[in-house]
Coordinates of C-alpha atoms in Angstrom, one line a residue:
M1 CA 0.0 0.0 0.0
S2 CA 1.4 3.4 -0.9
D3 CA 2.3 6.1 1.6
A4 CA -0.4 8.3 0.2
S5 CA -3.1 5.6 0.6
T6 CA -2.0 4.9 4.2
S7 CA -2.0 8.6 5.0
A8 CA -5.5 9.0 3.6
A9 CA -6.7 6.0 5.6
L10 CA -5.2 7.5 8.8
E11 CA -6.7 10.9 8.1
G12 CA -10.1 9.5 7.5
A13 CA -10.0 7.3 10.6
R14 CA -8.8 10.1 12.8
A15 CA -11.6 12.4 11.5
W16 CA -14.2 9.7 12.3
F17 CA -12.9 9.2 15.8
A18 CA -12.7 12.9 16.4
D19 CA -16.4 13.1 15.6
L20 CA -17.2 10.1 17.8
E21 CA -15.2 11.7 20.7
A22 CA -17.0 15.0 20.2
A23 CA -20.4 13.3 20.3
F24 CA -19.4 11.5 23.6
A25 CA -18.1 14.7 25.1
A26 CA -21.4 16.4 24.3
G27 CA -23.3 13.4 25.8
D28 CA -25.1 13.1 22.4
V29 CA -25.9 9.4 21.9
T30 CA -27.9 10.2 18.7
A31 CA -24.9 11.9 17.1
A32 CA -22.7 9.0 18.1
A33 CA -25.1 6.4 16.6
A34 CA -25.3 8.5 13.4
L35 CA -21.7 7.8 12.8
F36 CA -22.6 4.2 12.2
G37 CA -23.9 2.9 8.9
D38 CA -27.3 1.5 8.0
E39 CA -25.8 -1.9 8.5
S40 CA -23.6 -1.7 11.5
Y41 CA -22.3 -3.7 14.5
W42 CA -20.7 -2.7 17.8
R43 CA -19.1 -5.8 19.4
D44 CA -18.0 -5.3 23.0
L45 CA -15.7 -7.6 24.9
A46 CA -16.5 -6.7 28.5
S47 CA -15.2 -3.1 28.3
L48 CA -18.6 -1.2 28.2
T49 CA -21.2 -3.8 29.0
W50 CA -19.5 -6.1 31.5
N51 CA -20.7 -8.7 29.1
I52 CA -19.8 -10.1 25.7
H53 CA -22.4 -8.5 23.5
T54 CA -23.0 -7.3 20.0
A55 CA -25.3 -4.4 19.3
E56 CA -26.7 -4.6 15.7
G57 CA -27.8 -1.5 14.0
R58 CA -28.0 2.2 15.0
D59 CA -31.0 1.7 17.3
E60 CA -29.3 -1.1 19.3
I61 CA -26.0 0.8 19.4
A62 CA -27.8 3.9 20.8
A63 CA -29.7 1.8 23.3
M64 CA -26.5 0.2 24.5
L65 CA -24.7 3.5 24.9
T66 CA -27.7 5.0 26.7
A67 CA -27.9 2.1 29.1
V68 CA -24.2 1.8 30.0
G69 CA -23.9 5.6 30.5
P70 CA -21.1 8.2 29.9
E71 CA -18.6 6.7 32.3
A72 CA -18.4 3.5 30.2
W73 CA -18.1 5.3 26.9
P74 CA -14.7 5.2 25.3
R75 CA -12.5 8.3 25.7
D76 CA -8.9 9.2 25.0
L77 CA -9.5 7.6 21.6
E78 CA -6.3 7.3 19.6
V79 CA -5.9 5.8 16.2
T80 CA -2.7 3.7 16.1
G81 CA -2.9 2.4 12.5
A82 CA -5.1 2.4 9.4
A83 CA -5.3 0.9 6.0
D84 CA -7.7 0.7 3.1
A85 CA -8.8 -2.5 1.4
D86 CA -11.6 -2.9 -1.2
G87 CA -13.3 0.4 -0.2
V88 CA -13.1 -0.4 3.5
T89 CA -10.9 1.4 6.0
E90 CA -9.6 -0.7 8.8
A91 CA -8.3 1.3 11.8
W92 CA -6.8 0.2 15.1
Y93 CA -7.4 2.4 18.1
T94 CA -6.9 2.5 21.8
F95 CA -9.2 4.0 24.5
R96 CA -10.0 4.3 28.2
N97 CA -13.1 4.6 30.2
R98 CA -13.9 4.5 33.9
A99 CA -12.8 0.9 34.4
F100 CA -10.7 -0.2 31.6
H101 CA -8.0 0.6 29.1
G102 CA -8.8 -1.1 25.9
K103 CA -8.1 -1.7 22.2
G104 CA -10.3 -2.1 19.2
L105 CA -10.7 -2.2 15.4
V106 CA -13.2 -0.4 13.3
R107 CA -14.1 -0.9 9.7
L108 CA -15.4 2.2 7.9
R109 CA -17.5 2.2 4.7
D110 CA -18.4 5.5 3.0
G111 CA -17.4 7.4 6.0
R112 CA -19.4 5.5 8.6
A113 CA -18.7 2.6 10.8
W114 CA -19.7 -0.9 9.6
T115 CA -18.1 -3.0 12.3
F116 CA -16.7 -1.7 15.6
L117 CA -14.9 -3.8 18.2
S118 CA -14.1 -2.6 21.7
S119 CA -12.1 -4.9 24.0
A120 CA -11.0 -4.7 27.6
Q121 CA -7.3 -5.1 27.8
G122 CA -6.8 -4.3 31.5
L123 CA -8.3 -2.7 34.6
N124 CA -7.1 0.9 35.1
D125 CA -6.6 0.5 38.8
F126 CA -5.4 -3.1 38.9
P127 CA -2.6 -3.6 36.4
E128 CA -0.9 -7.0 36.0
P129 CA 2.5 -7.3 37.7
A130 CA 4.4 -7.4 34.4
G131 CA 7.4 -5.5 33.0
R132 CA 8.4 -2.7 35.4
R133 CA 5.7 -3.9 37.9
R134 CA 7.1 -7.4 38.2
E135 CA 7.8 -8.8 41.7
R136 CA 11.4 -8.7 43.0
G137 CA 11.5 -12.4 44.0
A138 CA 14.1 -11.9 46.7
E139 CA 14.6 -9.8 49.8
H140 CA 18.0 -8.1 50.3
G141 CA 19.4 -6.7 53.5
V142 CA 19.7 -7.6 57.2
N143 CA 16.0 -8.4 57.9
V144 CA 15.7 -11.2 55.4
S145 CA 13.0 -13.7 56.1
T146 CA 14.1 -17.3 56.8
E147 CA 11.5 -18.5 54.4
N148 CA 12.5 -18.8 50.7
W149 CA 10.3 -18.9 47.7
L150 CA 9.9 -22.7 47.9
D151 CA 8.9 -22.5 51.6
R152 CA 6.2 -19.9 50.8
R153 CA 4.9 -21.8 47.8
S154 CA 4.8 -25.1 49.7
A155 CA 2.9 -23.4 52.6
R156 CA 0.3 -22.0 50.3
A157 CA -0.1 -25.3 48.5
E158 CA -0.8 -27.0 51.9
S159 CA -3.3 -24.3 53.1
F160 CA -5.1 -23.1 50.0
G161 CA -8.6 -24.5 49.8
I162 CA -8.4 -25.6 53.4
D163 CA -7.4 -22.6 55.6
E164 CA -8.0 -20.1 52.8
Q165 CA -11.0 -20.5 50.5
P166 CA -10.6 -19.7 46.8
Y167 CA -12.6 -16.7 45.4
V168 CA -13.0 -18.8 42.2
L169 CA -13.3 -22.5 41.8
V170 CA -12.5 -23.8 38.3
V171 CA -13.9 -27.2 37.7
G172 CA -11.9 -28.9 34.9
G173 CA -8.1 -28.8 34.6
G174 CA -7.6 -29.2 30.9
Q175 CA -6.1 -26.5 28.7
G176 CA -9.1 -24.2 29.2
G177 CA -9.1 -24.3 33.0
I178 CA -5.3 -24.1 33.1
G179 CA -5.1 -21.1 30.8
L180 CA -7.9 -19.3 32.7
A181 CA -6.1 -20.0 36.0
A182 CA -3.0 -18.4 34.7
R183 CA -5.0 -15.3 34.0
F184 CA -6.3 -15.3 37.5
K185 CA -2.8 -15.8 39.0
R186 CA -1.5 -12.8 37.1
L187 CA -4.4 -10.7 38.2
G188 CA -4.1 -11.7 41.9
V189 CA -7.5 -13.5 42.0
P190 CA -7.3 -16.5 44.4
A191 CA -8.4 -19.4 42.2
L192 CA -8.3 -23.1 42.6
V193 CA -8.4 -25.6 39.7
I194 CA -9.6 -29.1 40.3
D195 CA -9.5 -32.1 38.0
K196 CA -10.1 -35.8 38.4
H197 CA -7.0 -37.0 36.6
P198 CA -3.7 -37.7 38.5
R199 CA -1.6 -35.1 36.6
P200 CA -2.2 -32.0 34.6
G201 CA -2.3 -33.0 30.9
D202 CA -3.7 -36.4 31.5
Q203 CA -6.8 -35.5 29.6
W204 CA -4.5 -35.7 26.5
R205 CA -2.3 -38.6 27.6
S206 CA -5.3 -40.8 28.2
R207 CA -6.7 -40.5 24.6
Y208 CA -6.0 -42.9 21.8
H209 CA -2.5 -43.5 20.6
S210 CA -2.4 -41.5 17.3
L211 CA -4.2 -38.4 18.5
C212 CA -2.7 -35.0 17.7
L213 CA -4.1 -31.5 17.4
H214 CA -5.8 -30.7 14.1
D215 CA -5.2 -27.0 14.5
P216 CA -1.7 -25.6 13.7
V217 CA 0.7 -24.3 16.4
W218 CA 0.2 -20.6 15.5
Y219 CA -3.5 -20.9 16.4
D220 CA -2.9 -22.8 19.7
H221 CA -0.7 -20.8 22.0
M222 CA -1.5 -20.6 25.7
P223 CA -1.7 -17.2 27.6
Y224 CA 1.6 -15.6 28.4
L225 CA 3.8 -18.5 27.3
P226 CA 3.7 -19.1 23.5
F227 CA 5.1 -22.4 22.2
P228 CA 8.8 -22.1 21.2
D229 CA 9.5 -21.5 17.5
H230 CA 10.7 -25.1 16.9
W231 CA 7.4 -26.6 18.2
P232 CA 5.8 -29.0 15.6
V233 CA 2.9 -27.6 13.5
F234 CA 0.5 -30.2 14.9
T235 CA 1.1 -31.1 18.5
P236 CA 1.0 -34.8 19.5
K237 CA -1.2 -35.6 22.4
D238 CA 1.5 -36.6 24.9
K239 CA 3.6 -33.6 24.0
M240 CA 0.5 -31.4 24.7
G241 CA 0.0 -33.2 28.0
D242 CA 3.6 -32.6 29.1
W243 CA 3.3 -28.9 28.0
L244 CA 0.2 -28.4 30.2
E245 CA 1.8 -30.1 33.2
H246 CA 4.9 -27.9 32.9
Y247 CA 2.8 -24.8 32.2
T248 CA 0.9 -25.4 35.5
Q249 CA 4.2 -25.6 37.4
I250 CA 5.8 -22.6 35.7
M251 CA 2.8 -20.4 36.2
E252 CA 2.5 -21.6 39.8
L253 CA -1.1 -22.4 39.6
D254 CA -3.1 -23.8 42.5
Y255 CA -4.2 -27.1 41.0
W256 CA -5.6 -30.1 42.7
P257 CA -5.3 -33.3 40.7
S258 CA -7.2 -36.5 41.6
T259 CA -10.1 -34.3 42.8
E260 CA -13.7 -34.6 41.7
A261 CA -16.6 -32.3 42.6
T262 CA -19.6 -34.3 43.7
S263 CA -22.2 -31.6 44.4
A264 CA -22.6 -27.8 44.5
S265 CA -25.3 -25.4 45.7
F266 CA -25.5 -21.6 45.7
D267 CA -26.4 -19.5 48.8
E268 CA -28.0 -16.3 47.4
D269 CA -27.9 -14.5 50.8
A270 CA -24.2 -15.3 51.3
Q271 CA -23.4 -15.0 47.6
Q272 CA -21.2 -18.0 47.7
W273 CA -21.1 -21.6 46.6
T274 CA -20.8 -24.7 48.7
V275 CA -19.0 -27.3 46.7
R276 CA -18.3 -30.8 48.0
V277 CA -15.2 -32.5 46.5
V278 CA -13.3 -35.7 47.0
R279 CA -9.6 -35.2 46.9
E280 CA -7.5 -38.4 46.8
G281 CA -10.3 -40.2 48.7
L282 CA -10.7 -37.4 51.3
E283 CA -14.0 -35.5 51.4
L284 CA -13.7 -31.7 51.6
T285 CA -16.0 -28.7 51.4
L286 CA -15.1 -25.6 49.4
T287 CA -16.9 -22.3 49.6
P288 CA -15.9 -20.2 46.6
T289 CA -17.7 -17.0 45.6
H290 CA -17.7 -17.9 41.9
L291 CA -17.9 -21.3 40.1
V292 CA -16.5 -21.8 36.6
M293 CA -17.3 -24.9 34.6
A294 CA -14.2 -25.3 32.4
T295 CA -15.1 -28.7 31.0
G296 CA -14.4 -27.8 27.3
M297 CA -17.1 -26.7 24.9
S298 CA -18.9 -30.0 25.2
G299 CA -21.1 -31.6 27.9
I300 CA -21.6 -35.2 28.9
P301 CA -20.9 -37.8 26.2
S302 CA -24.0 -38.7 24.1
V303 CA -24.3 -42.4 23.9
P304 CA -27.4 -43.6 21.9
R305 CA -29.7 -46.2 23.4
L306 CA -30.3 -48.8 20.8
P307 CA -32.3 -52.1 20.8
G308 CA -30.0 -55.0 21.2
Q309 CA -27.1 -53.3 22.9
E310 CA -27.5 -55.7 25.8
V311 CA -27.1 -58.8 23.5
F312 CA -24.1 -57.5 21.5
R313 CA -21.2 -59.7 22.5
G314 CA -18.3 -57.4 21.7
D315 CA -17.0 -54.1 23.2
Q316 CA -19.1 -51.0 23.1
H317 CA -17.8 -47.6 24.2
H318 CA -18.1 -43.9 23.4
S319 CA -15.2 -42.3 21.4
S320 CA -14.1 -40.4 24.6
Q321 CA -13.2 -43.8 26.1
H322 CA -11.5 -45.3 23.0
P323 CA -8.4 -47.2 24.1
G324 CA -6.7 -47.1 20.7
G325 CA -6.6 -49.4 17.7
A326 CA -4.0 -51.8 18.9
K327 CA -6.6 -53.7 21.0
Y328 CA -8.7 -54.4 17.9
A329 CA -6.1 -55.8 15.5
G330 CA -7.7 -58.2 13.1
K331 CA -11.2 -57.4 14.3
K332 CA -14.2 -55.7 12.7
V333 CA -15.1 -52.4 14.3
V334 CA -18.2 -50.3 13.4
V335 CA -17.7 -46.6 14.2
V336 CA -21.0 -44.8 14.5
G337 CA -20.5 -41.2 13.3
S338 CA -18.5 -39.3 10.7
N339 CA -17.0 -36.3 12.3
N340 CA -13.5 -35.6 13.7
S341 CA -13.3 -38.3 16.3
A342 CA -14.9 -40.9 14.0
H343 CA -12.3 -40.3 11.3
D344 CA -9.4 -40.3 13.7
I345 CA -10.5 -43.5 15.3
C346 CA -11.1 -45.2 12.0
A347 CA -7.7 -44.2 10.8
D348 CA -6.1 -45.5 14.0
L349 CA -8.0 -48.8 13.7
W350 CA -6.8 -49.3 10.1
Q351 CA -3.2 -48.4 11.0
N352 CA -3.4 -51.1 13.7
G353 CA -4.7 -53.8 11.5
A354 CA -8.3 -53.7 12.3
E355 CA -11.2 -53.6 9.8
P356 CA -13.1 -50.3 10.5
T357 CA -16.5 -49.4 9.0
M358 CA -17.6 -45.8 9.4
L359 CA -21.4 -45.4 9.7
Q360 CA -22.3 -42.0 8.3
R361 CA -25.8 -40.9 9.5
S362 CA -25.8 -37.4 8.1
S363 CA -23.7 -35.2 5.8
T364 CA -20.3 -34.0 7.0
H365 CA -18.2 -31.0 6.1
I366 CA -14.6 -32.0 5.2
V367 CA -11.7 -29.7 4.7
R368 CA -8.1 -30.7 4.0
S369 CA -5.8 -29.5 6.7
D370 CA -3.3 -28.0 4.3
S371 CA -6.1 -26.0 2.6
L372 CA -7.5 -24.8 5.9
M373 CA -4.1 -23.6 6.9
E374 CA -3.3 -21.9 3.7
V375 CA -6.6 -20.3 2.7
V376 CA -8.5 -19.8 6.0
L377 CA -6.0 -19.6 8.8
G378 CA -2.9 -18.5 6.9
P379 CA -3.6 -14.7 6.8
L380 CA -3.9 -14.6 10.6
Y381 CA -2.1 -17.7 12.0
S382 CA 1.0 -18.7 10.2
E383 CA 4.7 -17.9 9.7
E384 CA 3.6 -15.6 6.8
A385 CA 1.3 -13.7 9.2
L386 CA 4.1 -13.3 11.7
A387 CA 6.4 -12.0 8.9
N388 CA 3.6 -9.4 8.2
G389 CA 3.5 -8.3 11.8
V390 CA 0.4 -10.2 12.8
D391 CA 1.1 -12.2 16.0
H392 CA -1.5 -14.4 17.6
E393 CA -2.8 -11.7 19.9
T394 CA -3.3 -9.3 17.0
A395 CA -4.9 -12.1 15.0
D396 CA -7.3 -12.9 17.9
L397 CA -8.6 -9.3 17.8
I398 CA -8.9 -9.2 14.0
F399 CA -11.0 -12.3 14.1
A400 CA -13.0 -11.1 17.1
S401 CA -13.7 -7.9 15.2
I402 CA -15.9 -9.7 12.7
P403 CA -19.5 -9.9 14.2
Y404 CA -21.0 -13.3 14.0
K405 CA -23.9 -12.0 11.9
V406 CA -21.5 -11.2 9.0
L407 CA -18.9 -13.9 9.6
P408 CA -20.5 -16.2 7.0
D409 CA -19.9 -13.6 4.4
F410 CA -16.3 -13.4 5.4
Q411 CA -15.8 -17.2 5.4
R412 CA -17.8 -18.2 2.3
P413 CA -15.3 -16.9 -0.3
A414 CA -12.5 -18.9 1.4
F415 CA -14.4 -22.1 1.3
D416 CA -15.6 -21.5 -2.2
E417 CA -11.9 -21.3 -3.1
I418 CA -11.2 -24.5 -1.2
R419 CA -14.1 -26.3 -2.9
E420 CA -12.6 -25.4 -6.3
R421 CA -8.9 -26.2 -5.5
D422 CA -9.8 -29.5 -3.9
R423 CA -12.5 -30.6 -6.3
E424 CA -10.7 -33.9 -7.2
F425 CA -10.4 -34.7 -3.5
Y426 CA -14.1 -34.1 -3.0
A427 CA -15.0 -36.1 -6.1
G428 CA -13.1 -39.1 -4.8
L429 CA -15.1 -39.0 -1.5
E430 CA -18.4 -38.6 -3.3
Q431 CA -17.6 -41.6 -5.5
A432 CA -17.0 -43.6 -2.4
G433 CA -20.5 -42.7 -1.2
F434 CA -19.5 -40.1 1.4
Q435 CA -22.1 -37.4 1.9
L436 CA -20.5 -33.9 1.9
D437 CA -21.7 -30.4 2.8
F438 CA -20.2 -27.0 3.4
G439 CA -22.7 -26.0 6.0
D440 CA -26.3 -24.9 5.5
D441 CA -25.2 -21.7 3.8
G442 CA -21.8 -22.7 2.3
S443 CA -19.9 -20.9 5.0
G444 CA -17.7 -23.9 6.0
L445 CA -15.9 -25.2 9.0
F446 CA -15.8 -22.4 11.6
L447 CA -19.5 -21.5 11.3
K448 CA -20.4 -25.2 11.7
Y449 CA -18.2 -25.2 14.8
L450 CA -19.8 -22.1 16.3
R451 CA -23.3 -23.0 15.5
R452 CA -23.4 -26.6 16.6
G453 CA -19.8 -27.8 17.5
S454 CA -20.1 -30.8 15.3
G455 CA -20.6 -31.9 11.7
Y456 CA -17.0 -31.6 10.3
Y457 CA -13.6 -33.2 9.9
I458 CA -10.3 -31.5 9.3
D459 CA -8.7 -34.1 7.1
I460 CA -5.2 -35.4 8.1
G461 CA -5.4 -38.6 6.1
A462 CA -8.6 -40.5 6.9
S463 CA -10.5 -39.2 3.9
E464 CA -8.0 -40.8 1.5
L465 CA -8.5 -44.1 3.3
I466 CA -12.3 -43.7 2.8
A467 CA -11.9 -42.8 -0.9
K468 CA -9.8 -45.9 -1.6
G469 CA -12.0 -48.2 0.5
A470 CA -9.5 -48.9 3.3
I471 CA -12.0 -47.5 5.7
R472 CA -15.3 -49.0 4.7
L473 CA -18.3 -46.7 4.5
A474 CA -22.0 -47.3 5.3
N475 CA -24.8 -44.8 5.3
G476 CA -28.0 -44.8 7.3
Q477 CA -29.5 -45.1 10.8
V478 CA -29.0 -47.9 13.2
S479 CA -32.1 -50.1 13.7
H480 CA -30.7 -52.4 16.3
L481 CA -27.7 -54.5 17.4
E482 CA -27.4 -58.3 17.2
E483 CA -24.8 -60.5 18.9
D484 CA -22.2 -59.8 16.3
A485 CA -23.6 -57.0 14.1
V486 CA -25.0 -53.5 13.7
V487 CA -28.2 -53.6 11.6
L488 CA -29.4 -50.5 9.7
D489 CA -32.9 -49.4 9.0
D490 CA -32.7 -50.7 5.5
G491 CA -31.7 -54.1 6.7
T492 CA -28.0 -53.8 5.9
R493 CA -26.0 -55.9 8.4
L494 CA -22.6 -54.7 9.4
E495 CA -20.6 -57.4 11.1
A496 CA -18.8 -56.2 14.2
D497 CA -16.6 -57.3 17.0
A498 CA -16.7 -53.9 18.6
V499 CA -18.8 -50.7 18.3
V500 CA -17.5 -47.2 18.9
Y501 CA -20.1 -44.5 19.4
A502 CA -18.5 -41.3 18.0
T503 CA -21.8 -39.6 18.6
G504 CA -20.7 -36.4 20.2
Y505 CA -21.6 -34.7 23.4
G506 CA -24.5 -32.8 25.0
S507 CA -24.5 -29.1 25.9
M508 CA -22.1 -27.9 28.7
N509 CA -25.0 -27.2 31.0
G510 CA -25.3 -30.9 31.3
W511 CA -22.4 -30.7 33.7
A512 CA -24.2 -28.1 35.7
A513 CA -27.2 -30.5 35.9
K514 CA -25.0 -33.2 37.2
L515 CA -23.1 -31.1 39.7
I516 CA -25.7 -28.6 40.8
S517 CA -29.2 -29.4 39.7
Q518 CA -31.4 -29.8 36.7
E519 CA -33.2 -26.6 37.8
V520 CA -30.0 -24.5 37.6
A521 CA -29.1 -26.2 34.2
D522 CA -32.5 -25.2 32.8
K523 CA -32.2 -21.7 34.2
V524 CA -28.9 -21.2 32.4
G525 CA -30.0 -23.0 29.3
K526 CA -28.0 -24.4 26.4
C527 CA -24.4 -23.5 26.0
W528 CA -22.8 -22.8 22.7
G529 CA -24.5 -21.9 19.4
L530 CA -25.5 -18.6 17.9
G531 CA -29.3 -19.0 17.4
S532 CA -28.6 -19.0 13.6
D533 CA -31.7 -21.2 12.9
T534 CA -29.6 -23.6 11.0
T535 CA -29.2 -27.4 11.6
K536 CA -28.8 -28.1 15.3
D537 CA -28.7 -24.4 16.1
P538 CA -32.3 -23.2 16.8
G539 CA -33.2 -19.6 16.9
P540 CA -33.8 -16.9 18.0
W541 CA -30.6 -15.1 17.0
Q542 CA -28.3 -14.5 19.9
G543 CA -25.5 -12.6 18.3
E544 CA -22.9 -14.3 20.6
L545 CA -22.2 -17.8 21.7
R546 CA -24.7 -18.8 24.4
N547 CA -23.4 -18.5 28.0
M548 CA -19.7 -18.6 27.1
W549 CA -17.2 -16.5 29.0
K550 CA -19.9 -14.1 30.3
P551 CA -22.5 -13.7 33.0
T552 CA -25.3 -16.3 32.9
Q553 CA -28.9 -16.4 34.4
Q554 CA -27.4 -18.1 37.4
E555 CA -25.5 -15.7 39.6
N556 CA -21.8 -16.4 40.0
L557 CA -21.9 -19.4 37.6
W558 CA -19.6 -19.1 34.5
F559 CA -18.7 -21.4 31.5
H560 CA -15.3 -21.5 29.9
G561 CA -14.3 -23.6 27.0
G562 CA -13.7 -23.8 23.2
N563 CA -10.7 -24.7 21.2
L564 CA -7.2 -23.5 22.3
H565 CA -7.6 -20.2 20.3
Q566 CA -10.9 -19.3 22.0
S567 CA -9.8 -20.4 25.4
R568 CA -6.7 -18.3 25.2
H569 CA -8.4 -15.2 23.9
Y570 CA -11.7 -15.2 25.8
S571 CA -10.0 -16.2 29.1
K572 CA -8.8 -12.6 29.3
Y573 CA -12.3 -11.2 29.4
L574 CA -13.6 -13.8 31.8
A575 CA -10.7 -13.2 34.1
L576 CA -11.1 -9.4 34.0
Q577 CA -14.8 -9.7 34.8
L578 CA -14.1 -11.7 37.9
K579 CA -11.1 -9.6 38.9
A580 CA -13.3 -6.5 39.0
R581 CA -15.8 -8.4 41.2
F582 CA -13.0 -9.5 43.5
E583 CA -11.9 -5.9 43.9
G584 CA -15.5 -4.8 44.7
L585 CA -15.9 -2.7 41.5
E586 CA -19.4 -2.0 40.2
T587 CA -20.1 -4.4 37.3
P588 CA -23.5 -3.6 35.9
V589 CA -24.2 -6.2 33.2
Y590 CA -25.9 -4.9 30.1
A591 CA -28.1 -7.2 28.0
L592 CA -27.8 -10.4 30.1
A593 CA -28.8 -13.1 27.6
E594 CA -32.1 -14.7 27.9
T595 CA -32.6 -18.5 28.0
H596 CA -34.5 -20.0 25.1
H597 CA -33.3 -23.6 25.0
T598 CA -32.5 -25.9 27.9
H599 CA -30.3 -28.4 26.0

């Protein structure tokens, strides 16, 4: 881009922000809203609304600004960079308000805002102890304590959760809970993570032998500690498990392994939870103020109830319990499902000498890993992106700046390109009888993930095995099981020594039902999904993911999860919301989402 073009973009952006700041200074919400286009979106990540909320259109933007009040409006607005692309000016800016300092990205069309992102980056009065604010770590002089760092750390580990109660209890010690706990630790929020496994990272170590991340390394960094630059593009499961264990130690997290929560209840008068846990066989009671369910983006495994399951003579298990293909060498295994886990398990079975049959019950979106990295993720998460000055934190904000309402329009051209460049690949799958789709509206992988959390596979090799018949394919619904077979509705009989149910998971609020009560789970409602009124994502439109990283209808109950990218990015906003509450700040929540679906 030429210097003249860049200068013009900066000039136009600065003029627009000057008008916005003048409108705010005058207390004129109407004038501020008039700076937004006929189609416009203001997406706020905690900084104005103490929520994760998108206001759509001038009327909603004006209503949001009126409700949150002048002290929440952005001020000290400063444009830090701008560029033009296809008639749209994209401009980065920084701001402050009463509570936060923040950062955002605006897209201007014809002199008015089309999309506007405001994100909280830190609390003004409670900065993180980083850089010049870091702790000394040692005391020098004649009055030095006899306790060293290890003594203090050991004493806290012995007493925390027993003599001192955590302000936040995080249930689930996978990558999501660990990354969130690191945010709390940096912010000085007393938080305890509990997990049923013996060691951090065991969630990964316990999975089937061949498992590795399907997302590339640039997309998967943890908060504060990026992977080193020699890290493999796709992280093997045991390597990921070891990273999480060492991360927990390096970040000095309060983490209880071999601990399972058995019940929880909320006292509205005391504004605290009573959570009963079993830690290494010992029953304990914790009384945190806030409870975070960090059990991933999924709920309890969904295992279908089918006639004849009780007479089937072989193994039956959900994909989450799959022990690996080596156990089934030389045996016939029917895998019910056709999404990521089903493909991985079928490939693992084939590699170990088993005879897998994949049962596809509905169409599936497939995208080759290389194509996904080059066409979709490459501009934001890749070595090329880094060379262009786009690190993962910048990329997170760029992606977050695209409102979910228009995200399909941003994604569709990329997947149209993929469909064309990989047409021979798709033709081979269709010739094998595989039923393909690109989402209800052709918008591809990420929208399917956001809307329903299922219905896709990132191909790392299993699709080729299907195309050439190494993984057998069947289509239809299960009628019943017999002693040695799975029988479909059309009478097709699939001989089987084992059945793997790669049938997905329920909503995260299922964990709340199990731990707290069905009443609370129903009060909170379904987690995940946008209300797009597409397959498995019923309306009405929500504008944001249901119940994720933000206040819910149940006081002091929060949900944290998603892939590594989402867990990393949105953990910042969840942690800041709870830090503010810990410090006693006023946190008036704007537009607390209503509950429309219980599961």
